[in-house]
Amino acid sequence: MSYKFALLLGQQFNLQEQEVTLLGKNIRQFSRLERRIYFKQLKPREKEFKLFLKEKFALLDEEERQTWLDTTVQSLLEKGGDPDLADSLVMDVIGRLEVYKNLREKAEIEGIRLKALTNFGGLSMVLFLVVIITAIILYLKGH
């Protein structure tokens, strides 16, 4: 699903096949060579990619915007909620909160289990755990 957006970026920016393939992967899946390619060639152009996607998204009508959202959510569901690079770029354009909200709703309806950090929207889960652990430590110090 996210490969659709990677191809769109590849066509617009004349990316090589290997670079388009990298956009369809999560950064944790990269080999050493792929990381080097990503940080040298793709990461510096990330703002250009987002600007292009924002312009494209702004021209869409409501139904087509919903299609982008549904495509991104479906792509995330297939990966257990863990976004690849293309998903991440599109999520920044659509709005991460909107995507995560739809992702959680659809995962509940379809009974799909999400990976731990995506279940609460990634960083929110980490912050939630830090607050709980801090509260327990403070409580134990008080007694």
Coordinates of N, CA, C and O in Angstrom, one line a residue:
M1 N 0.8 -1.2 0.0 CA 0.0 0.0 0.0 C 0.9 1.3 0.0 O 0.6 2.2 -0.8
S2 N 1.8 1.3 0.9 CA 2.7 2.5 1.0 C 3.6 2.6 -0.3 O 4.1 3.7 -0.6
Y3 N 3.7 1.5 -1.0 CA 4.5 1.5 -2.2 C 3.9 2.4 -3.2 O 4.7 3.0 -4.0
K4 N 2.6 2.6 -3.2 CA 2.0 3.6 -4.1 C 2.5 5.0 -3.9 O 2.8 5.7 -4.8
F5 N 2.7 5.4 -2.6 CA 3.2 6.7 -2.3 C 4.7 6.8 -2.7 O 5.2 7.8 -3.1
A6 N 5.4 5.7 -2.4 CA 6.9 5.6 -2.8 C 7.1 5.8 -4.3 O 8.0 6.5 -4.7
L7 N 6.2 5.1 -5.0 CA 6.3 5.2 -6.5 C 6.0 6.7 -7.0 O 6.6 7.2 -7.9
L8 N 5.0 7.3 -6.3 CA 4.6 8.7 -6.6 C 5.8 9.6 -6.4 O 6.2 10.4 -7.3
L9 N 6.5 9.4 -5.3 CA 7.7 10.2 -5.0 C 8.8 9.9 -6.0 O 9.6 10.8 -6.5
G10 N 9.0 8.6 -6.3 CA 10.0 8.2 -7.2 C 9.8 8.8 -8.6 O 10.8 9.2 -9.2
Q11 N 8.6 8.8 -9.1 CA 8.3 9.4 -10.4 C 8.6 10.9 -10.4 O 9.1 11.5 -11.3
Q12 N 8.1 11.6 -9.4 CA 8.3 13.0 -9.3 C 9.7 13.5 -9.1 O 10.1 14.5 -9.7
F13 N 10.5 12.8 -8.3 CA 11.9 13.2 -8.0 C 12.9 12.3 -8.7 O 14.1 12.4 -8.4
N14 N 12.5 11.5 -9.7 CA 13.4 10.7 -10.5 C 14.4 9.9 -9.6 O 15.6 9.8 -9.7
L15 N 13.8 9.2 -8.6 CA 14.5 8.3 -7.7 C 14.8 7.0 -8.3 O 14.1 6.5 -9.2
Q16 N 16.0 6.5 -8.0 CA 16.4 5.2 -8.5 C 15.5 4.1 -7.8 O 14.9 4.3 -6.8
E17 N 15.4 2.9 -8.4 CA 14.6 1.8 -7.9 C 15.0 1.5 -6.5 O 14.1 1.2 -5.6
Q18 N 16.3 1.5 -6.1 CA 16.7 1.1 -4.8 C 16.2 2.2 -3.8 O 15.8 1.8 -2.7
E19 N 16.2 3.4 -4.2 CA 15.7 4.5 -3.3 C 14.2 4.4 -3.0 O 13.7 4.5 -1.9
V20 N 13.4 4.0 -4.1 CA 12.0 3.8 -4.0 C 11.7 2.6 -3.0 O 10.8 2.6 -2.2
T21 N 12.5 1.6 -3.2 CA 12.4 0.4 -2.3 C 12.7 0.8 -0.8 O 12.0 0.3 0.1
L22 N 13.6 1.6 -0.6 CA 13.9 2.1 0.8 C 12.8 2.8 1.4 O 12.5 2.7 2.6
L23 N 12.0 3.6 0.6 CA 10.9 4.3 1.1 C 9.8 3.4 1.6 O 9.0 3.7 2.4
G24 N 9.8 2.1 1.1 CA 8.8 1.1 1.5 C 9.3 0.3 2.7 O 8.6 -0.6 3.0
K25 N 10.4 0.7 3.3 CA 10.9 -0.1 4.5 C 10.9 0.8 5.7 O 11.0 2.0 5.6
N26 N 10.9 0.2 6.8 CA 11.1 0.9 8.1 C 12.6 1.0 8.3 O 13.4 0.1 7.9
I27 N 13.0 2.1 8.9 CA 14.5 2.4 9.0 C 15.2 1.3 9.9 O 16.4 1.0 9.7
R28 N 14.5 0.6 10.8 CA 15.1 -0.4 11.6 C 15.4 -1.7 10.7 O 16.2 -2.5 11.1
Q29 N 14.8 -1.8 9.5 CA 15.0 -2.9 8.7 C 16.2 -2.7 7.7 O 16.6 -3.6 7.0
F30 N 16.8 -1.5 7.7 CA 17.9 -1.2 6.8 C 19.1 -1.9 7.1 O 19.5 -2.1 8.3
S31 N 19.9 -2.3 6.1 CA 21.2 -2.8 6.3 C 22.1 -1.6 6.4 O 21.7 -0.5 6.2
R32 N 23.4 -1.9 6.6 CA 24.4 -0.8 6.7 C 24.4 0.1 5.4 O 24.4 1.3 5.5
L33 N 24.5 -0.6 4.3 CA 24.5 0.1 3.0 C 23.3 0.9 2.8 O 23.3 2.0 2.3
E34 N 22.1 0.3 3.1 CA 20.8 1.0 2.9 C 20.8 2.3 3.8 O 20.3 3.3 3.4
R35 N 21.3 2.2 5.0 CA 21.3 3.3 5.9 C 22.2 4.4 5.3 O 21.8 5.6 5.4
R36 N 23.3 4.1 4.8 CA 24.2 5.0 4.1 C 23.5 5.8 3.0 O 23.5 7.0 2.9
I37 N 22.8 5.0 2.2 CA 22.1 5.5 1.0 C 21.0 6.5 1.5 O 20.8 7.6 1.0
Y38 N 20.3 6.0 2.5 CA 19.2 6.8 3.0 C 19.6 8.2 3.6 O 19.1 9.2 3.2
F39 N 20.7 8.1 4.4 CA 21.1 9.4 5.0 C 21.9 10.3 4.1 O 21.9 11.5 4.3
K40 N 22.4 9.8 3.0 CA 23.1 10.6 2.0 C 22.2 11.2 1.0 O 22.3 12.3 0.5
Q41 N 21.2 10.3 0.5 CA 20.4 10.7 -0.6 C 19.0 11.1 -0.3 O 18.4 12.0 -1.0
L42 N 18.3 10.4 0.6 CA 16.9 10.6 0.8 C 16.6 11.5 2.0 O 15.8 12.4 1.8
K43 N 17.3 11.4 3.1 CA 17.0 12.2 4.3 C 17.2 13.7 4.0 O 16.3 14.5 4.4
P44 N 18.2 14.1 3.2 CA 18.3 15.6 2.9 C 17.2 16.1 2.1 O 16.9 17.3 2.1
R45 N 16.5 15.2 1.4 CA 15.4 15.7 0.5 C 14.0 15.5 1.1 O 13.0 15.7 0.4
E46 N 14.0 15.1 2.4 CA 12.7 14.8 3.0 C 11.8 16.0 3.0 O 10.6 15.8 2.8
K47 N 12.3 17.2 3.2 CA 11.4 18.4 3.2 C 10.8 18.6 1.8 O 9.6 19.0 1.7
E48 N 11.6 18.3 0.8 CA 11.0 18.4 -0.6 C 9.9 17.4 -0.8 O 8.9 17.7 -1.4
F49 N 10.1 16.2 -0.3 CA 9.1 15.1 -0.4 C 7.8 15.6 0.3 O 6.7 15.4 -0.3
K50 N 7.9 16.1 1.5 CA 6.8 16.5 2.3 C 6.0 17.6 1.6 O 4.8 17.7 1.6
L51 N 6.8 18.6 1.1 CA 6.2 19.7 0.4 C 5.4 19.3 -0.8 O 4.3 19.7 -1.0
F52 N 6.0 18.4 -1.6 CA 5.3 17.8 -2.8 C 4.0 17.1 -2.3 O 3.0 17.4 -2.9
L53 N 4.1 16.3 -1.3 CA 2.9 15.6 -0.9 C 1.9 16.5 -0.3 O 0.7 16.3 -0.5
K54 N 2.3 17.6 0.4 CA 1.3 18.5 0.9 C 0.6 19.2 -0.2 O -0.6 19.5 -0.1
E55 N 1.3 19.6 -1.2 CA 0.7 20.3 -2.4 C -0.3 19.3 -3.1 O -1.4 19.7 -3.5
K56 N 0.1 18.1 -3.2 CA -0.7 17.1 -3.9 C -2.0 16.9 -3.0 O -3.1 16.8 -3.6
F57 N -1.8 16.8 -1.7 CA -2.9 16.5 -0.8 C -3.9 17.7 -0.8 O -5.1 17.5 -0.7
A58 N -3.4 18.9 -0.9 CA -4.2 20.1 -0.9 C -5.1 20.2 -2.1 O -6.2 20.8 -2.0
L59 N -4.7 19.6 -3.2 CA -5.5 19.7 -4.4 C -6.6 18.6 -4.5 O -7.4 18.6 -5.4
L60 N -6.6 17.7 -3.5 CA -7.5 16.6 -3.5 C -8.9 17.0 -3.0 O -8.9 17.9 -2.1
D61 N -9.9 16.4 -3.4 CA -11.2 16.6 -2.8 C -11.4 15.7 -1.6 O -10.5 14.9 -1.3
E62 N -12.5 15.9 -0.9 CA -12.6 15.2 0.4 C -12.6 13.6 0.2 O -12.0 12.9 1.1
E63 N -13.2 13.1 -0.8 CA -13.2 11.7 -1.1 C -11.8 11.1 -1.3 O -11.4 10.1 -0.8
E64 N -11.0 11.9 -2.1 CA -9.6 11.4 -2.4 C -8.7 11.5 -1.2 O -7.8 10.7 -0.9
R65 N -9.0 12.6 -0.3 CA -8.2 12.7 1.0 C -8.5 11.5 1.9 O -7.6 10.9 2.5
Q66 N -9.8 11.1 1.9 CA -10.1 9.9 2.7 C -9.5 8.6 2.1 O -9.1 7.8 2.9
T67 N -9.3 8.6 0.8 CA -8.6 7.4 0.2 C -7.2 7.4 0.6 O -6.6 6.3 0.9
W68 N -6.5 8.6 0.7 CA -5.1 8.6 1.2 C -5.1 8.1 2.6 O -4.2 7.3 3.0
L69 N -6.0 8.6 3.4 CA -6.0 8.2 4.8 C -6.3 6.7 4.9 O -5.5 6.0 5.7
D70 N -7.2 6.1 4.2 CA -7.5 4.7 4.3 C -6.4 3.9 3.8 O -6.1 2.8 4.3
T71 N -5.7 4.3 2.7 CA -4.5 3.6 2.2 C -3.4 3.6 3.2 O -2.8 2.5 3.4
T72 N -3.2 4.7 3.9 CA -2.1 4.7 4.9 C -2.5 3.9 6.1 O -1.6 3.1 6.6
V73 N -3.7 3.9 6.5 CA -4.1 3.1 7.7 C -4.0 1.6 7.3 O -3.6 0.8 8.1
Q74 N -4.5 1.2 6.1 CA -4.4 -0.2 5.7 C -2.9 -0.6 5.7 O -2.6 -1.7 6.1
S75 N -2.0 0.2 5.2 CA -0.6 -0.1 5.1 C -0.1 -0.3 6.5 O 0.7 -1.2 6.8
L76 N -0.5 0.6 7.4 CA 0.0 0.4 8.8 C -0.6 -0.9 9.5 O 0.1 -1.5 10.2
L77 N -1.8 -1.2 9.2 CA -2.4 -2.4 9.7 C -1.6 -3.6 9.3 O -1.4 -4.6 10.0
E78 N -1.2 -3.6 8.0 CA -0.5 -4.8 7.5 C 0.9 -5.0 8.2 O 1.4 -6.1 8.2
K79 N 1.4 -3.9 8.7 CA 2.7 -3.9 9.4 C 2.6 -3.9 10.9 O 3.5 -3.6 11.6
G80 N 1.4 -4.1 11.4 CA 1.2 -4.1 12.9 C 1.2 -2.7 13.5 O 1.4 -2.5 14.7
G81 N 1.1 -1.6 12.7 CA 1.1 -0.3 13.2 C 2.4 0.4 13.0 O 2.5 1.6 13.4
D82 N 3.4 -0.3 12.6 CA 4.8 0.3 12.5 C 5.0 0.9 11.1 O 5.0 0.2 10.1
P83 N 5.1 2.3 11.0 CA 5.1 2.9 9.7 C 6.5 2.7 9.0 O 7.5 2.7 9.6
D84 N 6.5 2.6 7.7 CA 7.7 2.7 6.9 C 8.0 4.1 6.5 O 7.2 5.0 7.0
L85 N 9.0 4.4 5.8 CA 9.3 5.8 5.5 C 8.2 6.5 4.7 O 7.9 7.7 5.0
A86 N 7.7 5.9 3.7 CA 6.6 6.5 2.9 C 5.4 6.8 3.8 O 4.8 7.8 3.7
D87 N 5.0 5.8 4.6 CA 3.9 6.0 5.5 C 4.1 7.2 6.4 O 3.2 8.0 6.6
S88 N 5.3 7.3 6.9 CA 5.7 8.4 7.8 C 5.5 9.7 7.2 O 5.0 10.7 7.8
L89 N 6.0 9.8 5.9 CA 5.9 11.1 5.2 C 4.4 11.4 5.0 O 4.0 12.6 5.2
V90 N 3.6 10.5 4.6 CA 2.2 10.7 4.3 C 1.5 11.1 5.7 O 0.6 11.9 5.7
M91 N 1.9 10.4 6.7 CA 1.3 10.7 8.0 C 1.5 12.1 8.5 O 0.7 12.8 9.1
D92 N 2.7 12.6 8.2 CA 3.0 14.0 8.5 C 2.2 15.0 7.7 O 1.8 16.1 8.2
V93 N 1.8 14.6 6.5 CA 0.9 15.4 5.6 C -0.5 15.4 6.1 O -1.2 16.4 6.3
I94 N -1.0 14.2 6.3 CA -2.4 14.0 6.7 C -2.6 14.5 8.2 O -3.6 15.1 8.5
G95 N -1.7 14.1 9.0 CA -1.8 14.4 10.5 C -1.7 13.1 11.2 O -2.5 12.2 11.1
R96 N -0.6 13.0 12.0 CA -0.4 11.8 12.7 C -1.5 11.4 13.7 O -1.8 10.2 13.7
L97 N -2.1 12.3 14.4 CA -3.1 12.0 15.3 C -4.3 11.4 14.6 O -5.0 10.4 15.0
E98 N -4.7 12.0 13.5 CA -5.8 11.5 12.7 C -5.6 10.1 12.2 O -6.4 9.2 12.3
V99 N -4.3 9.8 11.7 CA -4.0 8.5 11.2 C -4.0 7.5 12.4 O -4.6 6.4 12.2
Y100 N -3.4 7.8 13.5 CA -3.4 6.9 14.6 C -4.8 6.6 15.2 O -5.1 5.5 15.6
K101 N -5.6 7.7 15.2 CA -7.0 7.5 15.7 C -7.7 6.5 14.8 O -8.4 5.5 15.2
N102 N -7.6 6.7 13.5 CA -8.3 5.7 12.5 C -7.7 4.3 12.6 O -8.4 3.3 12.4
L103 N -6.4 4.3 12.8 CA -5.7 3.0 12.9 C -6.2 2.2 14.1 O -6.5 1.0 14.0
R104 N -6.3 2.9 15.3 CA -6.8 2.2 16.5 C -8.2 1.7 16.3 O -8.6 0.6 16.6
E105 N -9.1 2.5 15.7 CA -10.5 2.2 15.5 C -10.6 1.0 14.5 O -11.3 0.0 14.8
K106 N -9.8 1.0 13.4 CA -9.9 -0.1 12.5 C -9.3 -1.4 13.0 O -9.8 -2.4 12.7
A107 N -8.2 -1.2 13.8 CA -7.6 -2.4 14.4 C -8.6 -3.1 15.4 O -8.7 -4.3 15.4
E108 N -9.3 -2.3 16.1 CA -10.3 -2.8 17.1 C -11.4 -3.5 16.3 O -11.8 -4.6 16.7
I109 N -11.9 -2.9 15.3 CA -13.0 -3.5 14.5 C -12.6 -4.8 13.8 O -13.3 -5.8 13.9
E110 N -11.4 -4.8 13.3 CA -10.9 -6.0 12.6 C -10.2 -7.0 13.5 O -9.8 -8.1 13.1
G111 N -10.0 -6.6 14.7 CA -9.4 -7.5 15.7 C -7.9 -7.8 15.4 O -7.3 -8.8 15.7
I112 N -7.2 -6.8 14.9 CA -5.8 -6.8 14.6 C -5.0 -6.3 15.8 O -5.3 -5.2 16.3
R113 N -4.0 -7.0 16.2 CA -3.2 -6.6 17.4 C -2.1 -5.7 16.8 O -1.3 -6.1 15.9
L114 N -1.9 -4.5 17.4 CA -0.9 -3.6 17.0 C 0.3 -3.8 17.9 O 0.2 -4.3 19.0
K115 N 1.5 -3.5 17.4 CA 2.7 -3.5 18.2 C 2.6 -2.6 19.3 O 1.9 -1.6 19.3
A116 N 3.3 -2.8 20.4 CA 3.2 -2.1 21.7 C 3.3 -0.6 21.5 O 2.4 0.1 22.1
L117 N 4.3 -0.1 20.9 CA 4.4 1.4 20.8 C 3.4 2.1 19.9 O 3.2 3.3 20.1
T118 N 2.8 1.4 19.0 CA 1.8 2.0 18.2 C 0.4 2.0 18.8 O -0.4 2.7 18.3
N119 N 0.2 1.1 19.7 CA -1.1 1.0 20.3 C -1.6 2.3 20.9 O -2.7 2.6 20.9
F120 N -0.7 3.1 21.5 CA -1.1 4.3 22.1 C -0.5 5.5 21.3 O -0.4 6.6 21.8
G121 N -0.1 5.3 20.1 CA 0.4 6.4 19.3 C 1.9 6.6 19.4 O 2.4 7.7 19.3
G122 N 2.7 5.6 19.8 CA 4.1 5.6 19.9 C 4.6 6.3 21.1 O 4.7 5.7 22.1
L123 N 5.0 7.6 21.0 CA 5.6 8.3 22.0 C 4.7 8.5 23.2 O 5.1 8.5 24.4
S124 N 3.4 8.5 23.0 CA 2.4 8.6 24.1 C 2.6 7.4 25.1 O 2.5 7.6 26.3
M125 N 2.8 6.2 24.5 CA 3.0 5.0 25.4 C 4.2 5.1 26.2 O 4.2 4.8 27.4
V126 N 5.3 5.6 25.7 CA 6.5 5.8 26.4 C 6.3 6.8 27.5 O 6.7 6.5 28.7
L127 N 5.7 7.9 27.2 CA 5.4 8.9 28.3 C 4.5 8.4 29.4 O 4.7 8.7 30.5
F128 N 3.5 7.6 29.0 CA 2.6 7.1 29.9 C 3.4 6.1 30.9 O 3.2 6.2 32.1
L129 N 4.2 5.3 30.4 CA 5.0 4.4 31.2 C 6.0 5.2 32.2 O 6.1 4.8 33.3
V130 N 6.6 6.2 31.7 CA 7.5 7.0 32.5 C 6.8 7.7 33.6 O 7.2 7.7 34.8
V131 N 5.6 8.2 33.4 CA 4.8 8.8 34.4 C 4.4 7.8 35.5 O 4.5 8.0 36.7
I132 N 4.0 6.6 35.1 CA 3.6 5.6 36.0 C 4.8 5.1 36.9 O 4.7 5.0 38.1
I133 N 5.9 4.9 36.2 CA 7.1 4.4 37.0 C 7.5 5.5 38.0 O 7.9 5.2 39.1
T134 N 7.5 6.8 37.5 CA 7.9 7.9 38.4 C 6.9 8.0 39.6 O 7.4 8.2 40.7
A135 N 5.6 7.8 39.4 CA 4.7 7.8 40.5 C 4.9 6.7 41.5 O 4.8 6.9 42.7
I136 N 5.2 5.5 41.0 CA 5.5 4.4 41.9 C 6.8 4.7 42.7 O 6.8 4.4 43.9
I137 N 7.8 5.2 42.1 CA 9.0 5.5 42.8 C 8.8 6.5 43.9 O 9.3 6.4 45.0
L138 N 8.1 7.6 43.5 CA 7.8 8.6 44.5 C 6.9 8.1 45.6 O 7.1 8.5 46.8
Y139 N 6.0 7.3 45.3 CA 5.2 6.7 46.4 C 6.0 5.8 47.3 O 5.9 5.9 48.5
L140 N 6.9 5.0 46.8 CA 7.7 4.1 47.6 C 8.7 4.9 48.4 O 9.1 4.5 49.5
K141 N 9.2 6.0 47.9 CA 10.2 6.9 48.6 C 9.4 7.6 49.8 O 10.0 7.9 50.8
G142 N 8.2 7.9 49.6 CA 7.4 8.6 50.7 C 7.1 7.7 51.9 O 6.9 8.2 52.9
H143 N 7.2 6.4 51.7 CA 6.9 5.5 52.8 C 8.1 4.9 53.3 O 8.9 4.3 53.4

